[in-house]
PDB file of C-alpha atoms in Angstrom:
ATOM      1  CA  MET A   1       0.000   0.000   0.000  1.00 78.00           C
ATOM      2  CA  LEU A   2       1.303   3.434  -0.958  1.00 86.00           C
ATOM      3  CA  THR A   3       1.863   5.815   1.924  1.00 94.00           C
ATOM      4  CA  ASN A   4       0.832   9.471   1.814  1.00 93.00           C
ATOM      5  CA  GLU A   5       4.503  10.451   1.750  1.00 92.00           C
ATOM      6  CA  LEU A   6       5.270   8.324  -1.279  1.00 94.00           C
ATOM      7  CA  ILE A   7       2.148   9.522  -3.093  1.00 94.00           C
ATOM      8  CA  LEU A   8       3.172  13.151  -2.519  1.00 92.00           C
ATOM      9  CA  ILE A   9       6.677  12.536  -3.893  1.00 93.00           C
ATOM     10  CA  LEU A  10       5.295  10.728  -6.942  1.00 95.00           C
ATOM     11  CA  THR A  11       2.712  13.476  -7.438  1.00 95.00           C
ATOM     12  CA  LEU A  12       5.410  16.139  -7.500  1.00 95.00           C
ATOM     13  CA  LEU A  13       7.464  14.245 -10.075  1.00 96.00           C
ATOM     14  CA  VAL A  14       4.463  13.427 -12.259  1.00 97.00           C
ATOM     15  CA  GLU A  15       2.923  16.917 -12.206  1.00 97.00           C
ATOM     16  CA  TYR A  16       6.182  18.764 -12.813  1.00 97.00           C
ATOM     17  CA  SER A  17       7.018  16.338 -15.607  1.00 98.00           C
ATOM     18  CA  ALA A  18       3.544  16.920 -17.046  1.00 98.00           C
ATOM     19  CA  VAL A  19       4.294  20.649 -17.235  1.00 98.00           C
ATOM     20  CA  VAL A  20       7.409  19.881 -19.292  1.00 98.00           C
ATOM     21  CA  VAL A  21       5.452  17.505 -21.553  1.00 98.00           C
ATOM     22  CA  CYS A  22       2.742  20.140 -22.090  1.00 97.00           C
ATOM     23  CA  TYR A  23       5.422  22.635 -23.064  1.00 98.00           C
ATOM     24  CA  ARG A  24       7.260  20.172 -25.288  1.00 96.00           C
ATOM     25  CA  LEU A  25       4.098  19.201 -27.187  1.00 96.00           C
ATOM     26  CA  LEU A  26       2.122  22.441 -27.231  1.00 96.00           C
ATOM     27  CA  GLY A  27       4.617  25.196 -26.451  1.00 96.00           C
ATOM     28  CA  LYS A  28       3.367  28.274 -24.660  1.00 96.00           C
ATOM     29  CA  HIS A  29      -0.252  27.196 -25.161  1.00 97.00           C
ATOM     30  CA  GLY A  30       0.477  23.984 -23.270  1.00 98.00           C
ATOM     31  CA  LEU A  31       1.723  26.027 -20.307  1.00 98.00           C
ATOM     32  CA  TYR A  32      -1.408  28.166 -20.409  1.00 98.00           C
ATOM     33  CA  MET A  33      -3.500  24.983 -20.524  1.00 97.00           C
ATOM     34  CA  TRP A  34      -1.752  23.667 -17.411  1.00 98.00           C
ATOM     35  CA  ILE A  35      -2.453  26.915 -15.536  1.00 96.00           C
ATOM     36  CA  ALA A  36      -6.190  26.501 -16.215  1.00 95.00           C
ATOM     37  CA  LEU A  37      -6.195  22.814 -15.229  1.00 96.00           C
ATOM     38  CA  ALA A  38      -4.127  23.274 -12.073  1.00 95.00           C
ATOM     39  CA  THR A  39      -6.129  26.276 -10.885  1.00 90.00           C
ATOM     40  CA  ILE A  40      -9.390  24.313 -10.951  1.00 90.00           C
ATOM     41  CA  ALA A  41      -8.021  21.032  -9.604  1.00 92.00           C
ATOM     42  CA  ALA A  42      -6.020  22.627  -6.771  1.00 88.00           C
ATOM     43  CA  ASN A  43      -9.103  24.332  -5.390  1.00 80.00           C
ATOM     44  CA  ILE A  44     -10.978  21.020  -5.228  1.00 87.00           C
ATOM     45  CA  GLU A  45      -8.025  19.048  -3.899  1.00 89.00           C
ATOM     46  CA  VAL A  46      -7.395  21.581  -1.112  1.00 82.00           C
ATOM     47  CA  LEU A  47     -10.533  20.322   0.662  1.00 82.00           C
ATOM     48  CA  ILE A  48      -8.696  17.094   1.548  1.00 88.00           C
ATOM     49  CA  LEU A  49      -6.772  17.129   4.833  1.00 85.00           C
ATOM     50  CA  VAL A  50      -4.076  14.468   5.320  1.00 89.00           C
ATOM     51  CA  ARG A  51      -1.115  13.626   7.523  1.00 89.00           C
ATOM     52  CA  ALA A  52       2.270  13.122   5.913  1.00 87.00           C
ATOM     53  CA  PHE A  53       5.864  13.557   7.059  1.00 86.00           C
ATOM     54  CA  GLY A  54       4.545  13.991  10.605  1.00 84.00           C
ATOM     55  CA  MET A  55       2.465  17.056   9.664  1.00 79.00           C
ATOM     56  CA  GLU A  56      -1.190  17.811   9.011  1.00 78.00           C
ATOM     57  CA  MET A  57      -1.629  19.399   5.606  1.00 79.00           C
ATOM     58  CA  THR A  58      -4.158  20.131   2.905  1.00 78.00           C
ATOM     59  CA  LEU A  59      -3.652  18.733  -0.547  1.00 87.00           C
ATOM     60  CA  GLY A  60      -3.415  21.043  -3.551  1.00 85.00           C
ATOM     61  CA  ASN A  61      -0.049  22.489  -2.529  1.00 84.00           C
ATOM     62  CA  ILE A  62       1.873  20.716  -5.275  1.00 90.00           C
ATOM     63  CA  LEU A  63      -0.632  21.626  -7.962  1.00 92.00           C
ATOM     64  CA  PHE A  64      -0.593  25.244  -6.839  1.00 88.00           C
ATOM     65  CA  ALA A  65       3.211  25.194  -6.754  1.00 90.00           C
ATOM     66  CA  SER A  66       3.172  23.958 -10.348  1.00 95.00           C
ATOM     67  CA  THR A  67       1.519  27.231 -11.387  1.00 94.00           C
ATOM     68  CA  PHE A  68       4.602  29.070 -10.096  1.00 93.00           C
ATOM     69  CA  LEU A  69       6.720  26.685 -12.132  1.00 96.00           C
ATOM     70  CA  VAL A  70       4.681  27.621 -15.198  1.00 97.00           C
ATOM     71  CA  THR A  71       4.911  31.387 -14.686  1.00 96.00           C
ATOM     72  CA  ASP A  72       8.668  31.113 -14.123  1.00 96.00           C
ATOM     73  CA  ILE A  73       9.072  29.105 -17.341  1.00 97.00           C
ATOM     74  CA  VAL A  74       6.964  31.617 -19.256  1.00 97.00           C
ATOM     75  CA  SER A  75       8.936  34.511 -17.744  1.00 96.00           C
ATOM     76  CA  GLU A  76      12.246  32.890 -18.640  1.00 96.00           C
ATOM     77  CA  ILE A  77      11.371  31.961 -22.220  1.00 97.00           C
ATOM     78  CA  TYR A  78       8.710  34.418 -23.347  1.00 96.00           C
ATOM     79  CA  GLY A  79       9.000  37.420 -21.025  1.00 95.00           C
ATOM     80  CA  LYS A  80       7.110  39.369 -18.400  1.00 95.00           C
ATOM     81  CA  GLU A  81       3.971  40.217 -20.376  1.00 96.00           C
ATOM     82  CA  ASP A  82       3.323  36.620 -21.412  1.00 97.00           C
ATOM     83  CA  SER A  83       3.811  35.564 -17.797  1.00 96.00           C
ATOM     84  CA  LYS A  84       1.219  38.112 -16.704  1.00 96.00           C
ATOM     85  CA  ARG A  85      -1.103  36.683 -19.344  1.00 97.00           C
ATOM     86  CA  ALA A  86      -0.692  33.244 -17.747  1.00 96.00           C
ATOM     87  CA  VAL A  87      -1.758  34.739 -14.413  1.00 95.00           C
ATOM     88  CA  ARG A  88      -4.790  36.376 -16.036  1.00 96.00           C
ATOM     89  CA  ILE A  89      -5.767  33.012 -17.544  1.00 96.00           C
ATOM     90  CA  GLY A  90      -5.717  31.535 -14.039  1.00 92.00           C
ATOM     91  CA  ILE A  91      -7.935  34.367 -12.792  1.00 91.00           C
ATOM     92  CA  ALA A  92     -10.438  33.932 -15.635  1.00 93.00           C
ATOM     93  CA  THR A  93     -10.486  30.161 -15.107  1.00 91.00           C
ATOM     94  CA  SER A  94     -11.227  30.571 -11.400  1.00 85.00           C
ATOM     95  CA  LEU A  95     -14.067  33.008 -12.037  1.00 87.00           C
ATOM     96  CA  CYS A  96     -15.669  30.808 -14.689  1.00 90.00           C
ATOM     97  CA  PHE A  97     -15.392  27.674 -12.568  1.00 86.00           C
ATOM     98  CA  VAL A  98     -16.933  29.213  -9.456  1.00 83.00           C
ATOM     99  CA  VAL A  99     -19.926  30.407 -11.491  1.00 86.00           C
ATOM    100  CA  ILE A 100     -20.395  27.033 -13.197  1.00 89.00           C
ATOM    101  CA  SER A 101     -19.962  24.929 -10.037  1.00 86.00           C
ATOM    102  CA  SER A 102     -22.285  27.214  -8.048  1.00 87.00           C
ATOM    103  CA  SER A 103     -24.988  26.802 -10.697  1.00 91.00           C
ATOM    104  CA  TRP A 104     -25.007  23.032 -10.120  1.00 92.00           C
ATOM    105  CA  LEU A 105     -26.267  23.591  -6.570  1.00 90.00           C
ATOM    106  CA  LEU A 106     -29.360  25.425  -7.816  1.00 93.00           C
ATOM    107  CA  TYR A 107     -30.903  22.297  -9.339  1.00 94.00           C
ATOM    108  CA  THR A 108     -33.421  20.094  -7.539  1.00 94.00           C
ATOM    109  CA  PRO A 109     -32.249  16.497  -8.047  1.00 94.00           C
ATOM    110  CA  SER A 110     -34.642  13.753  -9.107  1.00 95.00           C
ATOM    111  CA  SER A 111     -35.538  10.874  -6.808  1.00 92.00           C
ATOM    112  CA  GLY A 112     -33.096   8.611  -8.641  1.00 93.00           C
ATOM    113  CA  ASP A 113     -30.121  10.947  -8.213  1.00 95.00           C
ATOM    114  CA  PHE A 114     -27.188   9.677  -6.166  1.00 94.00           C
ATOM    115  CA  ALA A 115     -24.542  12.322  -6.852  1.00 94.00           C
ATOM    116  CA  MET A 116     -26.065  15.574  -5.613  1.00 95.00           C
ATOM    117  CA  PRO A 117     -25.367  15.040  -1.867  1.00 93.00           C
ATOM    118  CA  ALA A 118     -21.679  14.526  -2.598  1.00 91.00           C
ATOM    119  CA  ILE A 119     -21.678  17.426  -5.057  1.00 90.00           C
ATOM    120  CA  ARG A 120     -23.225  19.683  -2.422  1.00 90.00           C
ATOM    121  CA  THR A 121     -20.706  18.552   0.195  1.00 86.00           C
ATOM    122  CA  VAL A 122     -17.778  19.415  -2.047  1.00 84.00           C
ATOM    123  CA  PHE A 123     -18.960  22.402  -4.028  1.00 82.00           C
ATOM    124  CA  SER A 124     -20.909  24.222  -1.344  1.00 79.00           C
ATOM    125  CA  HIS A 125     -17.433  25.170  -0.089  1.00 66.00           C
ATOM    126  CA  THR A 126     -16.216  26.125  -3.531  1.00 60.00           C
ATOM    127  CA  PRO A 127     -17.349  29.799  -3.646  1.00 66.00           C
ATOM    128  CA  ARG A 128     -15.459  30.658  -0.456  1.00 71.00           C
ATOM    129  CA  LEU A 129     -12.400  28.642  -1.427  1.00 68.00           C
ATOM    130  CA  MET A 130     -12.365  30.040  -4.933  1.00 70.00           C
ATOM    131  CA  ALA A 131     -12.842  33.601  -3.666  1.00 78.00           C
ATOM    132  CA  ALA A 132      -9.973  33.088  -1.227  1.00 79.00           C
ATOM    133  CA  SER A 133      -7.878  31.424  -3.899  1.00 76.00           C
ATOM    134  CA  LEU A 134      -8.606  34.166  -6.407  1.00 81.00           C
ATOM    135  CA  ALA A 135      -7.685  36.967  -4.011  1.00 87.00           C
ATOM    136  CA  VAL A 136      -4.461  35.251  -2.960  1.00 86.00           C
ATOM    137  CA  TYR A 137      -3.695  34.143  -6.515  1.00 86.00           C
ATOM    138  CA  VAL A 138      -3.909  37.702  -7.838  1.00 90.00           C
ATOM    139  CA  ILE A 139      -1.675  39.066  -5.075  1.00 92.00           C
ATOM    140  CA  VAL A 140       0.897  36.293  -4.998  1.00 93.00           C
ATOM    141  CA  GLN A 141       1.241  35.433  -8.677  1.00 93.00           C
ATOM    142  CA  PHE A 142       1.633  39.014  -9.888  1.00 95.00           C
ATOM    143  CA  PHE A 143       4.092  39.564  -7.041  1.00 95.00           C
ATOM    144  CA  ASP A 144       6.014  36.466  -8.127  1.00 95.00           C
ATOM    145  CA  VAL A 145       6.246  37.673 -11.742  1.00 96.00           C
ATOM    146  CA  TRP A 146       7.376  41.115 -10.578  1.00 96.00           C
ATOM    147  CA  LEU A 147       9.988  39.689  -8.199  1.00 96.00           C
ATOM    148  CA  TYR A 148      11.287  37.217 -10.787  1.00 96.00           C
ATOM    149  CA  HIS A 149      12.134  40.041 -13.166  1.00 96.00           C
ATOM    150  CA  LYS A 150      13.520  42.187 -10.343  1.00 96.00           C
ATOM    151  CA  TRP A 151      15.969  39.395  -9.506  1.00 96.00           C
ATOM    152  CA  TRP A 152      16.754  39.028 -13.201  1.00 96.00           C
ATOM    153  CA  GLY A 153      17.448  42.747 -13.585  1.00 95.00           C
ATOM    154  CA  PHE A 154      19.617  42.736 -10.459  1.00 95.00           C
ATOM    155  CA  THR A 155      21.822  39.808 -11.533  1.00 94.00           C
ATOM    156  CA  GLU A 156      22.116  41.073 -15.100  1.00 94.00           C
ATOM    157  CA  LYS A 157      23.185  44.534 -13.910  1.00 93.00           C
ATOM    158  CA  ARG A 158      25.511  43.170 -11.239  1.00 92.00           C
ATOM    159  CA  PHE A 159      27.205  40.428 -13.268  1.00 90.00           C
ATOM    160  CA  HIS A 160      26.541  41.583 -16.872  1.00 91.00           C
ATOM    161  CA  ASP A 161      25.182  38.146 -17.714  1.00 91.00           C
ATOM    162  CA  ARG A 162      21.546  37.603 -18.702  1.00 91.00           C
ATOM    163  CA  ASP A 163      21.634  33.804 -18.868  1.00 92.00           C
ATOM    164  CA  SER A 164      23.223  32.926 -15.543  1.00 93.00           C
ATOM    165  CA  PHE A 165      21.563  32.804 -12.117  1.00 95.00           C
ATOM    166  CA  LEU A 166      18.327  31.238 -13.350  1.00 96.00           C
ATOM    167  CA  TRP A 167      18.314  29.233 -10.104  1.00 95.00           C
ATOM    168  CA  LEU A 168      18.416  32.498  -8.109  1.00 95.00           C
ATOM    169  CA  ARG A 169      15.573  34.286  -9.874  1.00 95.00           C
ATOM    170  CA  ASN A 170      13.513  31.093  -9.860  1.00 95.00           C
ATOM    171  CA  ASN A 171      13.929  30.302  -6.155  1.00 95.00           C
ATOM    172  CA  GLY A 172      14.346  33.898  -5.000  1.00 95.00           C
ATOM    173  CA  SER A 173      10.950  34.827  -6.370  1.00 95.00           C
ATOM    174  CA  THR A 174       9.040  31.626  -5.624  1.00 94.00           C
ATOM    175  CA  LEU A 175      10.182  31.121  -2.028  1.00 94.00           C
ATOM    176  CA  VAL A 176       9.196  34.660  -1.043  1.00 94.00           C
ATOM    177  CA  SER A 177       5.910  34.485  -2.952  1.00 93.00           C
ATOM    178  CA  GLN A 178       5.035  31.135  -1.416  1.00 89.00           C
ATOM    179  CA  LEU A 179       5.655  32.500   2.077  1.00 92.00           C
ATOM    180  CA  LEU A 180       3.088  35.201   1.348  1.00 92.00           C
ATOM    181  CA  ASN A 181       0.708  32.599  -0.051  1.00 88.00           C
ATOM    182  CA  THR A 182       1.201  30.302   2.943  1.00 88.00           C
ATOM    183  CA  VAL A 183       0.034  32.987   5.354  1.00 88.00           C
ATOM    184  CA  LEU A 184      -2.790  34.517   3.314  1.00 89.00           C
ATOM    185  CA  TYR A 185      -4.596  31.499   1.864  1.00 82.00           C
ATOM    186  CA  PRO A 186      -5.358  29.540   5.073  1.00 83.00           C
ATOM    187  CA  LEU A 187      -6.576  32.752   6.723  1.00 84.00           C
ATOM    188  CA  PHE A 188      -8.874  33.636   3.830  1.00 82.00           C
ATOM    189  CA  ALA A 189     -10.097  30.092   3.139  1.00 78.00           C
ATOM    190  CA  PHE A 190     -10.284  28.329   6.489  1.00 78.00           C
ATOM    191  CA  ALA A 191     -10.600  30.928   9.273  1.00 77.00           C
ATOM    192  CA  GLY A 192     -13.569  29.820  11.375  1.00 77.00           C
ATOM    193  CA  THR A 193     -13.564  26.379   9.730  1.00 77.00           C
ATOM    194  CA  TYR A 194     -10.531  24.878  11.439  1.00 79.00           C
ATOM    195  CA  PRO A 195      -9.212  25.616  14.955  1.00 83.00           C
ATOM    196  CA  ALA A 196      -6.359  28.126  15.207  1.00 83.00           C
ATOM    197  CA  GLY A 197      -3.898  25.335  15.980  1.00 84.00           C
ATOM    198  CA  THR A 198      -4.885  23.506  12.810  1.00 82.00           C
ATOM    199  CA  LEU A 199      -4.502  26.711  10.788  1.00 84.00           C
ATOM    200  CA  VAL A 200      -0.991  27.248  12.118  1.00 86.00           C
ATOM    201  CA  SER A 201      -0.177  23.606  11.393  1.00 83.00           C
ATOM    202  CA  ILE A 202      -1.483  24.020   7.834  1.00 79.00           C
ATOM    203  CA  MET A 203       0.643  27.168   7.361  1.00 86.00           C
ATOM    204  CA  ILE A 204       3.809  25.520   8.650  1.00 87.00           C
ATOM    205  CA  SER A 205       3.314  22.286   6.733  1.00 81.00           C
ATOM    206  CA  SER A 206       2.331  24.163   3.570  1.00 79.00           C
ATOM    207  CA  TYR A 207       5.459  26.285   3.636  1.00 88.00           C
ATOM    208  CA  VAL A 208       7.672  23.285   4.297  1.00 86.00           C
ATOM    209  CA  ILE A 209       6.118  21.665   1.234  1.00 83.00           C
ATOM    210  CA  PHE A 210       6.487  24.873  -0.776  1.00 85.00           C
ATOM    211  CA  ILE A 211      10.185  25.086   0.103  1.00 91.00           C
ATOM    212  CA  VAL A 212      10.643  21.563  -1.227  1.00 90.00           C
ATOM    213  CA  THR A 213       8.468  22.121  -4.305  1.00 89.00           C
ATOM    214  CA  SER A 214      10.174  25.446  -5.077  1.00 90.00           C
ATOM    215  CA  LEU A 215      13.652  23.953  -4.914  1.00 92.00           C
ATOM    216  CA  ALA A 216      12.520  20.876  -6.835  1.00 95.00           C
ATOM    217  CA  ASP A 217      11.080  22.860  -9.741  1.00 94.00           C
ATOM    218  CA  THR A 218      14.411  24.478 -10.702  1.00 96.00           C
ATOM    219  CA  PRO A 219      15.664  21.579 -12.887  1.00 96.00           C
ATOM    220  CA  PHE A 220      12.351  21.646 -14.764  1.00 97.00           C
ATOM    221  CA  VAL A 221      12.764  25.357 -15.567  1.00 97.00           C
ATOM    222  CA  TYR A 222      16.271  24.663 -16.861  1.00 97.00           C
ATOM    223  CA  LEU A 223      14.937  21.727 -18.900  1.00 97.00           C
ATOM    224  CA  CYS A 224      12.213  23.828 -20.539  1.00 97.00           C
ATOM    225  CA  ARG A 225      14.714  26.570 -21.355  1.00 97.00           C
ATOM    226  CA  ARG A 226      16.957  23.960 -22.956  1.00 96.00           C
ATOM    227  CA  ILE A 227      14.025  22.578 -24.979  1.00 96.00           C
ATOM    228  CA  SER A 228      13.173  26.105 -26.120  1.00 96.00           C
ATOM    229  CA  ARG A 229      16.710  26.823 -27.276  1.00 95.00           C
ATOM    230  CA  ARG A 230      16.982  23.526 -29.114  1.00 94.00           C
ATOM    231  CA  GLN A 231      13.710  24.192 -30.912  1.00 93.00           C
ATOM    232  CA  THR A 232      14.840  27.710 -31.829  1.00 91.00           C
ATOM    233  CA  ALA A 233      18.168  26.409 -33.127  1.00 92.00           C
ATOM    234  CA  ALA A 234      16.396  23.708 -35.169  1.00 89.00           C
ATOM    235  CA  GLU A 235      14.022  26.276 -36.674  1.00 87.00           C
ATOM    236  CA  GLN A 236      16.905  28.572 -37.577  1.00 86.00           C
ATOM    237  CA  THR A 237      18.765  25.681 -39.200  1.00 87.00           C
ATOM    238  CA  ALA A 238      15.684  24.698 -41.189  1.00 84.00           C
ATOM    239  CA  GLU A 239      15.211  28.290 -42.380  1.00 81.00           C
ATOM    240  CA  SER A 240      18.841  28.603 -43.440  1.00 81.00           C
ATOM    241  CA  GLU A 241      18.611  25.362 -45.422  1.00 78.00           C
ATOM    242  CA  ALA A 242      15.349  26.345 -47.118  1.00 67.00           C
TER     243      ALA A 242
END
């Protein structure tokens, strides 16, 4: 039987690898697609509370962390404006999903229905969670994009090298942004739902996870940059031979 710890490790590897596959197959549009998917799924998954690595934590942290991976990849390869567009796609996705999922609760189920009680249990919480997620998402993701390019400008000016220090701008922006997210989201989403001790435990465990996920995503950013440069070189070679 798989333990929660092993499932979390496998989830991180699979989801981060999926981001790379989406980019490899679909380019920038694949990254935008992942933002939409992860935004919806993370806000459903966050309802699940588990114990792993000796801590109590909500799920959804890895999926949410993958959105920072995406914005960092987009920033690195396509630039600041395209990264902001990825954030706006996440905002639009959240708004659309909360409207659609809330509309399901308006229906009166037939006598043969079996799903509506479970749907109500899950999605009656969705408007609050999505509102909390949206508010935090707007603050944290735009901050992350801004800080990423601030780090980039600093290292380029200091060392006169635009390519180097990817690891610094990636982790320097994400770790600070995730700290902000770790404090704001549990307060907005779960205040009054869980005891204060549980909230603090969620914050601590979430940030521990975010430290790990932030450090772990760096090789994937490097990999996507390498894929981008290989594709660009191949296109240039094809054009020169045409």
